CSV table of C-alpha atoms in Angstrom, one decimal:
chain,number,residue,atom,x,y,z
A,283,UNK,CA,-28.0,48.3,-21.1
A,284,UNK,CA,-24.7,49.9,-20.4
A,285,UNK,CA,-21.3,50.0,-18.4
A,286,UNK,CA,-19.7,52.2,-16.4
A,287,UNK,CA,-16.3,53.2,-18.1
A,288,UNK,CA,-13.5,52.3,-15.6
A,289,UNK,CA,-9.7,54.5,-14.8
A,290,UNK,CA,-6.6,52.8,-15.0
A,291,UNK,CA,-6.5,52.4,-10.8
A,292,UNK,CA,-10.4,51.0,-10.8
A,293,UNK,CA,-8.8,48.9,-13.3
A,294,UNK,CA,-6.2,47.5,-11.5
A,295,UNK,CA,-7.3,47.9,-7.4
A,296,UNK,CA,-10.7,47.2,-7.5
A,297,UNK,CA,-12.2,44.5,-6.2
A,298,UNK,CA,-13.7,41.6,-8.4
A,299,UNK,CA,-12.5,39.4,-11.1
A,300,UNK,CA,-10.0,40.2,-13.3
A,301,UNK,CA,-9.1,40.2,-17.3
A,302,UNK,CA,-5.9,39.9,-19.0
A,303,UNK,CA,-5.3,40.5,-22.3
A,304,UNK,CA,-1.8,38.8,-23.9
A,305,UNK,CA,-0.4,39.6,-27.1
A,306,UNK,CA,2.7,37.9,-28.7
A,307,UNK,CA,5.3,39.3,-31.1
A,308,UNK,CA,5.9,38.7,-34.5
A,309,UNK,CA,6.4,42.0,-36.5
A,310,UNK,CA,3.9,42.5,-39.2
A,311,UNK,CA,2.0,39.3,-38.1
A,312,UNK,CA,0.9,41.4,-36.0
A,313,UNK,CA,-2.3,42.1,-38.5
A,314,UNK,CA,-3.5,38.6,-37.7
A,315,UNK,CA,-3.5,39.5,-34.0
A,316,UNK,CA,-5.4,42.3,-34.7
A,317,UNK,CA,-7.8,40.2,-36.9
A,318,UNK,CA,-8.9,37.9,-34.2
A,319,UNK,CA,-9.0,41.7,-32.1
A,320,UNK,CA,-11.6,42.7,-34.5
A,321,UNK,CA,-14.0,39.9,-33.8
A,322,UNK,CA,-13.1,40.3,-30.3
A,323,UNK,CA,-14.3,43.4,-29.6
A,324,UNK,CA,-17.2,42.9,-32.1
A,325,UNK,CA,-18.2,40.0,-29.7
A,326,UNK,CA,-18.1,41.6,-26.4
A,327,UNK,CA,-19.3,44.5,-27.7
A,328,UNK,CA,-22.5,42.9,-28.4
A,329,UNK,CA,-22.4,40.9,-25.3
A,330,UNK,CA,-22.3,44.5,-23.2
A,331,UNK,CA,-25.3,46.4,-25.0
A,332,UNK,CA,-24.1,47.5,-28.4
A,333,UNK,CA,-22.4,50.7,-27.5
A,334,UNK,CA,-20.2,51.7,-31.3
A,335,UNK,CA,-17.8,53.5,-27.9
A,336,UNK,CA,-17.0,49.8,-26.5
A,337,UNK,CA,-13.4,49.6,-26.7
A,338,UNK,CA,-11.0,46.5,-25.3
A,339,UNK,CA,-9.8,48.8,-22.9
A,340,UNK,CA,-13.0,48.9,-21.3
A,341,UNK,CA,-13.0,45.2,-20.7
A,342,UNK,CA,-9.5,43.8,-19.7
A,343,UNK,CA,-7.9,45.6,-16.7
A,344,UNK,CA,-4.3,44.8,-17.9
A,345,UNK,CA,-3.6,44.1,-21.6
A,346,UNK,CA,0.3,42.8,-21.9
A,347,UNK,CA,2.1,43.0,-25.0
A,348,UNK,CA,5.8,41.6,-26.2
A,349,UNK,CA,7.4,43.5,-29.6
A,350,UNK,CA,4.9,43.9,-31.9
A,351,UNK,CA,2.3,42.8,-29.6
A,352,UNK,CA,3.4,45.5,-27.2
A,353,UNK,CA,2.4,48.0,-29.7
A,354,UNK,CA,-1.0,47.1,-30.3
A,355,UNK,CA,-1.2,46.6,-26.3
A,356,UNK,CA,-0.2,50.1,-25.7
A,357,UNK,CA,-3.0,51.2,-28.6
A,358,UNK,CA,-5.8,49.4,-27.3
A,359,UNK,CA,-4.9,50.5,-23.6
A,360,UNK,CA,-5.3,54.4,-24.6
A,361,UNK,CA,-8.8,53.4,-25.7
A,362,UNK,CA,-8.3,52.6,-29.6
A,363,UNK,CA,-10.8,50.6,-31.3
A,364,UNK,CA,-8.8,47.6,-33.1
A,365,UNK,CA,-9.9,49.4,-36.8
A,366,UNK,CA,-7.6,52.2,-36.1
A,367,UNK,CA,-5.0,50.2,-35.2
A,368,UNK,CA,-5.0,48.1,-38.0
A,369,UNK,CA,-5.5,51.1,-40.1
A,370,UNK,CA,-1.8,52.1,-38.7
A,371,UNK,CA,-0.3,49.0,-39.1
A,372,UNK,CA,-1.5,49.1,-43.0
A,373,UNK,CA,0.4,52.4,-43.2
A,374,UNK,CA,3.1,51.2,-41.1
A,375,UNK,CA,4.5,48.3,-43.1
A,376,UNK,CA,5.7,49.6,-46.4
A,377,UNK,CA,7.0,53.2,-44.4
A,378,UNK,CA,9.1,51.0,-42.1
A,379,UNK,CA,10.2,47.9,-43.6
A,380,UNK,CA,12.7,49.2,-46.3
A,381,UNK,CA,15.8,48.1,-46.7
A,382,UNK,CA,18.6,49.8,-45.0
A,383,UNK,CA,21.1,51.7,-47.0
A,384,UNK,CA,25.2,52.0,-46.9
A,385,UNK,CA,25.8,47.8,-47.7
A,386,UNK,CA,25.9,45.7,-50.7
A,387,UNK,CA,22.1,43.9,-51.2
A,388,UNK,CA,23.7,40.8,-49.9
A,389,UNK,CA,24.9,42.3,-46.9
A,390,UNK,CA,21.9,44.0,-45.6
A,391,UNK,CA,19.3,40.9,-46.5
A,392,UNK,CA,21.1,38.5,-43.8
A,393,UNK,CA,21.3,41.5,-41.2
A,394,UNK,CA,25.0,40.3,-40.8
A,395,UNK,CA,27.0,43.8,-40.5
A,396,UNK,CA,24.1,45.8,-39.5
A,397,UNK,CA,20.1,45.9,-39.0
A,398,UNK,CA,18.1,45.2,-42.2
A,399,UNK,CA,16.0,48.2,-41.6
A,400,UNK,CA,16.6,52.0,-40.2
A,401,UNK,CA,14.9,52.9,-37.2
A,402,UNK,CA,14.0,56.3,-37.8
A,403,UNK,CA,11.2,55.4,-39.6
A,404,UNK,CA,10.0,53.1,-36.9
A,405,UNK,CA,10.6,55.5,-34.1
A,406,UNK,CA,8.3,58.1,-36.5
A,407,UNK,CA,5.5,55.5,-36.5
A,408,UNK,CA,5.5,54.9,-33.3
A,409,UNK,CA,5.4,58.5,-31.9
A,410,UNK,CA,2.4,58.6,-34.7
A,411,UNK,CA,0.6,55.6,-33.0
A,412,UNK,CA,0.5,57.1,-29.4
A,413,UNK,CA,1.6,60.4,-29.1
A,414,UNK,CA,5.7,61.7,-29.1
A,415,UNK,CA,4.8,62.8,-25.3
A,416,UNK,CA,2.7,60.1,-24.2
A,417,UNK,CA,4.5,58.6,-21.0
A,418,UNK,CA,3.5,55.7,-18.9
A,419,UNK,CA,2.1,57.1,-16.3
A,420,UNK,CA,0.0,59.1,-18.0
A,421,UNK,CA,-4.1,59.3,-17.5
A,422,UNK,CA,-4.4,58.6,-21.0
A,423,UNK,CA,-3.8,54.9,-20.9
A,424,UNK,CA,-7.3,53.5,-19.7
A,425,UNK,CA,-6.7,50.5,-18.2
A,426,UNK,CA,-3.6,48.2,-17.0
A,427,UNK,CA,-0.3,48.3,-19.7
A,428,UNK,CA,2.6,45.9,-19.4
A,429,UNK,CA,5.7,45.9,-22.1
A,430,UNK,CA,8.0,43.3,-22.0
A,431,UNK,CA,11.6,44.0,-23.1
A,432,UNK,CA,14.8,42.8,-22.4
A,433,UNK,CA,18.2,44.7,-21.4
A,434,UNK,CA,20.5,43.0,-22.9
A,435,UNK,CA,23.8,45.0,-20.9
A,436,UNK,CA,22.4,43.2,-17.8
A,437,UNK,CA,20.8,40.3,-19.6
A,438,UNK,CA,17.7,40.9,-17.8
A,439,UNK,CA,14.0,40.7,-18.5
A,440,UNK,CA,12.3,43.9,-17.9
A,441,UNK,CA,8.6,44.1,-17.5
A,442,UNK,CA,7.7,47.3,-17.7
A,443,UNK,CA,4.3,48.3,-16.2
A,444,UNK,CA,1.7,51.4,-15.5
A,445,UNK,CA,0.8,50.2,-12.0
A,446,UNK,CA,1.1,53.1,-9.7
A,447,UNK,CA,2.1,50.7,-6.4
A,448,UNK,CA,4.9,49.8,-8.7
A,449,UNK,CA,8.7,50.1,-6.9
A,450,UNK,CA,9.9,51.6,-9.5
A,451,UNK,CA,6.7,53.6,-11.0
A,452,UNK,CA,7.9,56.7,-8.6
A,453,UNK,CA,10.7,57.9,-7.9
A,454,UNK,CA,11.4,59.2,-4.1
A,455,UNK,CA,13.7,61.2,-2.6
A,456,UNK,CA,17.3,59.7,-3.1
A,457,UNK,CA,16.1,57.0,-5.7
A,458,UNK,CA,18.6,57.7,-8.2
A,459,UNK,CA,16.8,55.3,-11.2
A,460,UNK,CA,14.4,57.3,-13.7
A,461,UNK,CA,10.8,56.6,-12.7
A,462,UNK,CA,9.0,53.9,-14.9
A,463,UNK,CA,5.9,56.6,-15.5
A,464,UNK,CA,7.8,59.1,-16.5
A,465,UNK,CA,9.3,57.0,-19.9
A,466,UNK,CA,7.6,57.9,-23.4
A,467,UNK,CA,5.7,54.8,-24.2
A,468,UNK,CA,7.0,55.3,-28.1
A,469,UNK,CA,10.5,54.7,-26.4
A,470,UNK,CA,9.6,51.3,-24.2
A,471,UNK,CA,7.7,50.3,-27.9
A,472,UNK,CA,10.6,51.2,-29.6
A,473,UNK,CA,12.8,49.3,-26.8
A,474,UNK,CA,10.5,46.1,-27.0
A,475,UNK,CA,10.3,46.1,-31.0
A,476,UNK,CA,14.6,46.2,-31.7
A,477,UNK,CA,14.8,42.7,-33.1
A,478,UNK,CA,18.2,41.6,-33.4
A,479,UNK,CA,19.4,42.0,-37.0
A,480,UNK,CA,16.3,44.0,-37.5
A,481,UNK,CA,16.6,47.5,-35.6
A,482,UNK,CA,19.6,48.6,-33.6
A,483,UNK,CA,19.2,48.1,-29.7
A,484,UNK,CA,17.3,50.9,-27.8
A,485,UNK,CA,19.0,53.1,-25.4
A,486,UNK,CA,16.8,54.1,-22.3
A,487,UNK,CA,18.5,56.1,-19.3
A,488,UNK,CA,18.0,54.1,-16.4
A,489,UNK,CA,19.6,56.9,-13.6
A,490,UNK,CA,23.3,57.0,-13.3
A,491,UNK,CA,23.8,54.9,-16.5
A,492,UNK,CA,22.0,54.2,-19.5
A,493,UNK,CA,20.9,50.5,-20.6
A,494,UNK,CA,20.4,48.9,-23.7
A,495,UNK,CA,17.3,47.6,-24.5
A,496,UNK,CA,16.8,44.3,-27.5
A,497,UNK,CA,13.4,42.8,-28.4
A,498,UNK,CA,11.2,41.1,-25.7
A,499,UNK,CA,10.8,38.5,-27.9
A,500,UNK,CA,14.6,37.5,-27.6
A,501,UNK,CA,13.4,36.4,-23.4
A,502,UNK,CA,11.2,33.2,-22.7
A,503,UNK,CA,8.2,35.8,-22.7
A,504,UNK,CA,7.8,36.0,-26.7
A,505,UNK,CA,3.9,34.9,-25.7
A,506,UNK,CA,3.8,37.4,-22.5
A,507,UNK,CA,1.2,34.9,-20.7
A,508,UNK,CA,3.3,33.9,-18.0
A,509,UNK,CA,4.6,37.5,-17.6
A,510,UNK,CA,1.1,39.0,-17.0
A,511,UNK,CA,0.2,36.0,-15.0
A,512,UNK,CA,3.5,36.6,-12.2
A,513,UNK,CA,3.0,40.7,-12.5
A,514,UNK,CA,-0.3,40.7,-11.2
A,515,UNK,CA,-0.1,38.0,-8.9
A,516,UNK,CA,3.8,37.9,-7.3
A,517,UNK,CA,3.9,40.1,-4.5
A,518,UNK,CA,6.7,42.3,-5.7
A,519,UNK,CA,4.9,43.4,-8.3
A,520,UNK,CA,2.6,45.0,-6.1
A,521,UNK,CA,-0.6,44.4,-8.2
A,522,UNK,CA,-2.1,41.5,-6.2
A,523,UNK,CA,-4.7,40.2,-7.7
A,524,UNK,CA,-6.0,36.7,-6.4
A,525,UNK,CA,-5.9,33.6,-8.3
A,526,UNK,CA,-8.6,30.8,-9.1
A,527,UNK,CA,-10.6,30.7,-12.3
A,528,UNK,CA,-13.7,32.6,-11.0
A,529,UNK,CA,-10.9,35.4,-10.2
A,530,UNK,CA,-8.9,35.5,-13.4
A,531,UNK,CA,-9.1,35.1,-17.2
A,532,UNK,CA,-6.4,34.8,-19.8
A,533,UNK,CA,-7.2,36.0,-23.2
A,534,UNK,CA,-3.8,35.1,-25.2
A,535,UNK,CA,-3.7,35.7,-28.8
A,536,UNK,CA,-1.0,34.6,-31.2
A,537,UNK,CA,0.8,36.0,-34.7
A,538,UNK,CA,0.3,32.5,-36.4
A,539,UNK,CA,1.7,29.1,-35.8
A,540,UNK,CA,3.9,27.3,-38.4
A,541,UNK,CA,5.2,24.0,-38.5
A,542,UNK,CA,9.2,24.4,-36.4
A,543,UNK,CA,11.8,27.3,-37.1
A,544,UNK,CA,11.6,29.5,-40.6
A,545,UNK,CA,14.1,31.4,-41.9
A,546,UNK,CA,17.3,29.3,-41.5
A,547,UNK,CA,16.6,25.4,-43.0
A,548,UNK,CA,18.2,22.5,-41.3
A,549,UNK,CA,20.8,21.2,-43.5
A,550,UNK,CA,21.9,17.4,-42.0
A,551,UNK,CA,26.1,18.2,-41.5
A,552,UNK,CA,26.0,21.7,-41.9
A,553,UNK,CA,28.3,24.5,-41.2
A,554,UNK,CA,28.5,25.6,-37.6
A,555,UNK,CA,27.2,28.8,-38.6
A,556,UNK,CA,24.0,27.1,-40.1
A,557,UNK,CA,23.6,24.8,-37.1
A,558,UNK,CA,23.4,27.6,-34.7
A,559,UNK,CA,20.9,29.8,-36.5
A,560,UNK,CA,18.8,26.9,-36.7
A,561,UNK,CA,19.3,26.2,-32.8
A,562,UNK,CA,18.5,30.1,-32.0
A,563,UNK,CA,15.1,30.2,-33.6
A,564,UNK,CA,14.2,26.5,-32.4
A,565,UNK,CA,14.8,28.3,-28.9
A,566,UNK,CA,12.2,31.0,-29.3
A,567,UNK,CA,9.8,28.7,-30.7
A,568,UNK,CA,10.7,26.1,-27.5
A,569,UNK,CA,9.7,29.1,-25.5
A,570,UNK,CA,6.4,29.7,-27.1
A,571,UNK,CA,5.8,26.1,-26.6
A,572,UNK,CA,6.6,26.2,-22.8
A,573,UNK,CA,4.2,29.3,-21.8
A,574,UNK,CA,1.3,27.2,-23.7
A,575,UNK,CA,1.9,24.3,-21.7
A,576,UNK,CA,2.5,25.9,-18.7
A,577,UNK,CA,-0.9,28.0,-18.9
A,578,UNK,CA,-2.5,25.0,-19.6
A,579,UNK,CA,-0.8,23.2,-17.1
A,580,UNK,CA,-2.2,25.7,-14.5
A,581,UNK,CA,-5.4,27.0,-16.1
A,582,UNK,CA,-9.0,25.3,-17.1
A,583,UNK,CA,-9.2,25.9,-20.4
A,584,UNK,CA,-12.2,25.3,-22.8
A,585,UNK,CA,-10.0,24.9,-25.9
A,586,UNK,CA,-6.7,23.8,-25.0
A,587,UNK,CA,-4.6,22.7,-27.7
A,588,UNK,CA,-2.4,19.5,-28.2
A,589,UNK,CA,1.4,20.5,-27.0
A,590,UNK,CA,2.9,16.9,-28.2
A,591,UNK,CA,1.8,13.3,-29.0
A,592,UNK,CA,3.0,12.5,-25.5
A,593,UNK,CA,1.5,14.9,-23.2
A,594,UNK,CA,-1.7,15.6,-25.5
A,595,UNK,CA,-3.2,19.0,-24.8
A,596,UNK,CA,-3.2,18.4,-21.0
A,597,UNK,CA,-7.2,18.7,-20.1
A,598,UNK,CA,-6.3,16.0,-17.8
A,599,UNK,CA,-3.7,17.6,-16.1
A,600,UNK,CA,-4.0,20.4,-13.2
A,601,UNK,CA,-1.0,22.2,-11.7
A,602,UNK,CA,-2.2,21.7,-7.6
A,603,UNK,CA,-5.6,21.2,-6.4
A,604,UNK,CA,-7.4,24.4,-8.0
A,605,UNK,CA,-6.9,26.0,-11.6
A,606,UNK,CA,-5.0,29.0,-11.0
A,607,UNK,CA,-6.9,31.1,-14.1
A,608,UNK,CA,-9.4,30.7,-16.7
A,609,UNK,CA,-7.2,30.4,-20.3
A,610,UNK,CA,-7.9,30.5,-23.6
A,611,UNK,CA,-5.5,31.7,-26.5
A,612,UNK,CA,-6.6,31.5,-30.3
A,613,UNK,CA,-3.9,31.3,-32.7
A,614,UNK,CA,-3.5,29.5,-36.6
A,615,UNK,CA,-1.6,27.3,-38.3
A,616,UNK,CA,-0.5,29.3,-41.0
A,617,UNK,CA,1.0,26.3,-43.2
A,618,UNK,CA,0.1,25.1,-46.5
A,619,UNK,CA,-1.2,21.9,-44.4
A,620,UNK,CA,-2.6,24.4,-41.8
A,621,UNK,CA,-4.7,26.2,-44.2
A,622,UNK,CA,-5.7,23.3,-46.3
A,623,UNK,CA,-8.9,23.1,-45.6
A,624,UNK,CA,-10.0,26.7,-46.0
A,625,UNK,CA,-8.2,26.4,-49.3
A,626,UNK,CA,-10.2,23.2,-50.3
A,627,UNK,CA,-13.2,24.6,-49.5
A,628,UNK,CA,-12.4,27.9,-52.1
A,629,UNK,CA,-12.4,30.2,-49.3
A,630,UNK,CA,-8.5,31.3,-49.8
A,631,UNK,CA,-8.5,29.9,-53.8
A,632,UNK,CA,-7.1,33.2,-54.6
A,633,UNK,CA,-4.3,32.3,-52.1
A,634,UNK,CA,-1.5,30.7,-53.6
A,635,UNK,CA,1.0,28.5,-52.4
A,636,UNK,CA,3.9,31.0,-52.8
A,637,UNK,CA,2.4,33.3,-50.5
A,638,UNK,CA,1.6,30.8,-48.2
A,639,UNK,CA,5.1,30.0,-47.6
A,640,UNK,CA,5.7,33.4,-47.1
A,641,UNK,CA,3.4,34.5,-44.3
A,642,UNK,CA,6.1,33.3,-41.6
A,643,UNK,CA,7.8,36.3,-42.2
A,644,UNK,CA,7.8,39.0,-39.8
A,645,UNK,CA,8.6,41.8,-42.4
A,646,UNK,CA,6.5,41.0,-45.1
A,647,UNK,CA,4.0,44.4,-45.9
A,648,UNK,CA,2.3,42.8,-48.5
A,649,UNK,CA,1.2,40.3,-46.4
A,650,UNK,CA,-0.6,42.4,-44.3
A,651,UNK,CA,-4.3,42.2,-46.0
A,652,UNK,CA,-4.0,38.1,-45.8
A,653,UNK,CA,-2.9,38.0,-42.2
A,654,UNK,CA,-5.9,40.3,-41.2
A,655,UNK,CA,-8.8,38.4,-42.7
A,656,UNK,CA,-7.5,34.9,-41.7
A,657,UNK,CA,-7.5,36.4,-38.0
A,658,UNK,CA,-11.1,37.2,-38.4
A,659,UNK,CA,-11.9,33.9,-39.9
A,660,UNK,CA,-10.3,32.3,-37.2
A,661,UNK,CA,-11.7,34.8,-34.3
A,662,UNK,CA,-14.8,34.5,-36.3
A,663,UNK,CA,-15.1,30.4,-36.1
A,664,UNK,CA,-13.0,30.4,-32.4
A,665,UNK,CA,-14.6,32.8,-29.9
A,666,UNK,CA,-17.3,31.3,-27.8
A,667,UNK,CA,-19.6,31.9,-25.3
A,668,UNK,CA,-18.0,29.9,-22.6
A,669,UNK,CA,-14.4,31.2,-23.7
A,670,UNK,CA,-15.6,34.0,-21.3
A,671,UNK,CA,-17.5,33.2,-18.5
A,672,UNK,CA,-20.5,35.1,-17.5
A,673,UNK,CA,-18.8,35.3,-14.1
A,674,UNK,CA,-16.1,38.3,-16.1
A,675,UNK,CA,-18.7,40.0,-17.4
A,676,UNK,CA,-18.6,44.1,-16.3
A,677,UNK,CA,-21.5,45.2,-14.6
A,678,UNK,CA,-23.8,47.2,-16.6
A,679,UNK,CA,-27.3,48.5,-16.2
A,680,UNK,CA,-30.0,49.5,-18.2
């Protein structure tokens, strides 16, 4: 049995139901991501005939990524398997994630006066990971690519996407703004990767002026579901693909759950300052909890999960008279109460509980290894046959 290897535009234009691939950001949790990618691709591969070629590219017709989770999207899009991109990501950590020089230690730990980390490094990795002249519109990414960024001189979202029927893909005579495929996709990585206090925004020349570029993850699209959902389906996106859930499946994967905002504690009557660090990062979890309850809201799902003790996990809800998709996202709480019972049974009893506390942070290289096999074990235990349908199966022959 085999399948017939599909170009970006058969991808996107052809006719038949559709696969999305969504991946959040989260820095260097990006190795759990790419743990529950592994076991992906190991099951679908099996499910379409074996082929050691079968890549995720080959499956999903648009894979839709958000800071870190932008860079592996743009990976597996130019046909990577998920071992080579992991085996980057191992490199990547301890090159990238060094301190930034010219400030006292105290100084460049907060990311008060200036990023934490330089970006030269990064911008080398990333030219590494897909080519210094790779651009967008290039034949080399198989299959659907959407990077979400945000431009912060316009305070703007900007999905940026390989789909040729794009308005702003091209450029015609007397358009004055630069032509989406003609950006280097280590620069739209590099735009959707400058975490505040981490990496100093991203300049990208937009025509007559130049914009500057922060973090997707900084936007309500963190978890780029409802992104991918609205580019393919809006009509001014041009991609136009029809809705229901024997037309459409989600496949959203997370960089670990934890238990509220890390990084800044909530101190009851605390300074100001204090009290609105811990209201900024409440806001981008809020966010990650509204695109899970709106995909739920408008999705069947076979494994939704509980958003609060009020609305439940919503499997008794529907958005309108028909589901809009098929949805599934696998994710992990990655809390000493999360990981409990893994721990209990002496699967992680070389895990201890220092780490554990540590593995919400996005910079962390030596948390790498960890994050990877606790994405397999959870894509390992997680995917299921009826997490994709039959129905989105390619067509193969023997």
């Amino acid at each position: 049995m085999s399948y017939r290897r599909r170009t970006r535009d058969e991808h996107l234009f052809e006719e038949g139901p559709k696969r999305i691939l969504c991946l959040d950001g989260g820095g260097l949790r990006g190795a759990f991501t790419l743990g529950v990618l592994r076991e992906l691709e190991d099951f679908l591969r099996k499910r379409h005939g074996g082929d050691p070629d079968f890549r995720l590219a080959d499956y999903f017709d648009l894979v839709a990524g958000t800071s870190t989770g932008a860079i592996i999207a743009a990976t597996l899009a130019s046909g990577m398997s998920v071992e080579e991109v992991y085996a980057y990501y191992r490199d990547m950590g301890p090159e990238v994630f060094r301190k930034a020089t010219g400030l006292g230690s105290a100084a460049r730990a907060k990311g008060v006066f200036r990023p934490r980390y330089e970006q030269k490094a990064l911008e080398k990795w990333l030219r590494s990971a897909v080519g210094a002249d790779t651009r967008l519109g290039d034949e080399a990414i198989r299959t659907g690519l959407l990077i979400v960024t945000k431009r912060v001189d316009t305070h703007s979202v900007w999905p940026i996407g390989n789909n040729p029927r794009g308005r702003y893909f091209a450029a015609e005579e007397g358009d004055e703004h630069v032509p989406n495929r003609e950006y280097p996709i280590w620069k739209l990585l590099r735009a959707s990767t400058a975490a505040p206090t981490y990496f100093e925004p991203e300049p990208l020349e937009i025509g007559d002026r130049q914009g500057e570029f922060l973090d997707g993850g900084v936007s309500p699209f963190n978890d780029p579901s409802v992104q991918a959902l609205m580019y393919t389906t809006l009509k001014g996106y041009r991609v136009g693909w029809p809705v229901g859930d024997d037309n459409l499946l989600l496949v959203s994967v997370g960089t670990g759950s934890f238990d509220g905002p890390r990084g800044v504690p909530y101190v009851p009557r605390a300074d100001g300052f204090n009290t609105a660090m811990v209201g900024l990062f409440s806001l981008l979890s809020d966010t990650q909890v509204l695109a899970r309850t709106l995909m739920q809201w408008m999705s069947r799902s076979p494994m939704p999960s509980q958003i609060d003790s009020e609305i439940g996990d919503l499997s008794d809800d529907l958005l309108g008279d028909r589901a809009l998709l098929s949805y599934v996202r696998y994710d992990m709480n990655l809390t000493r109460a999360g990981l409990a019972p893994l721990r209990a049974e002496g699967v992680l009893e070389h895990v201890t509980d220092a780490q554990v506390d540590t593995l919400h942070e996005m910079d962390n290289p030596g948390n790498s290894e960890l994050l990877w096999t606790l994405g397999r074990m959870r894509g390992r235990t997680a995917i299921q046959d009826d997490h994709l349908p039959a129905r989105f199966d390619l067509d193969t022959h023997t």
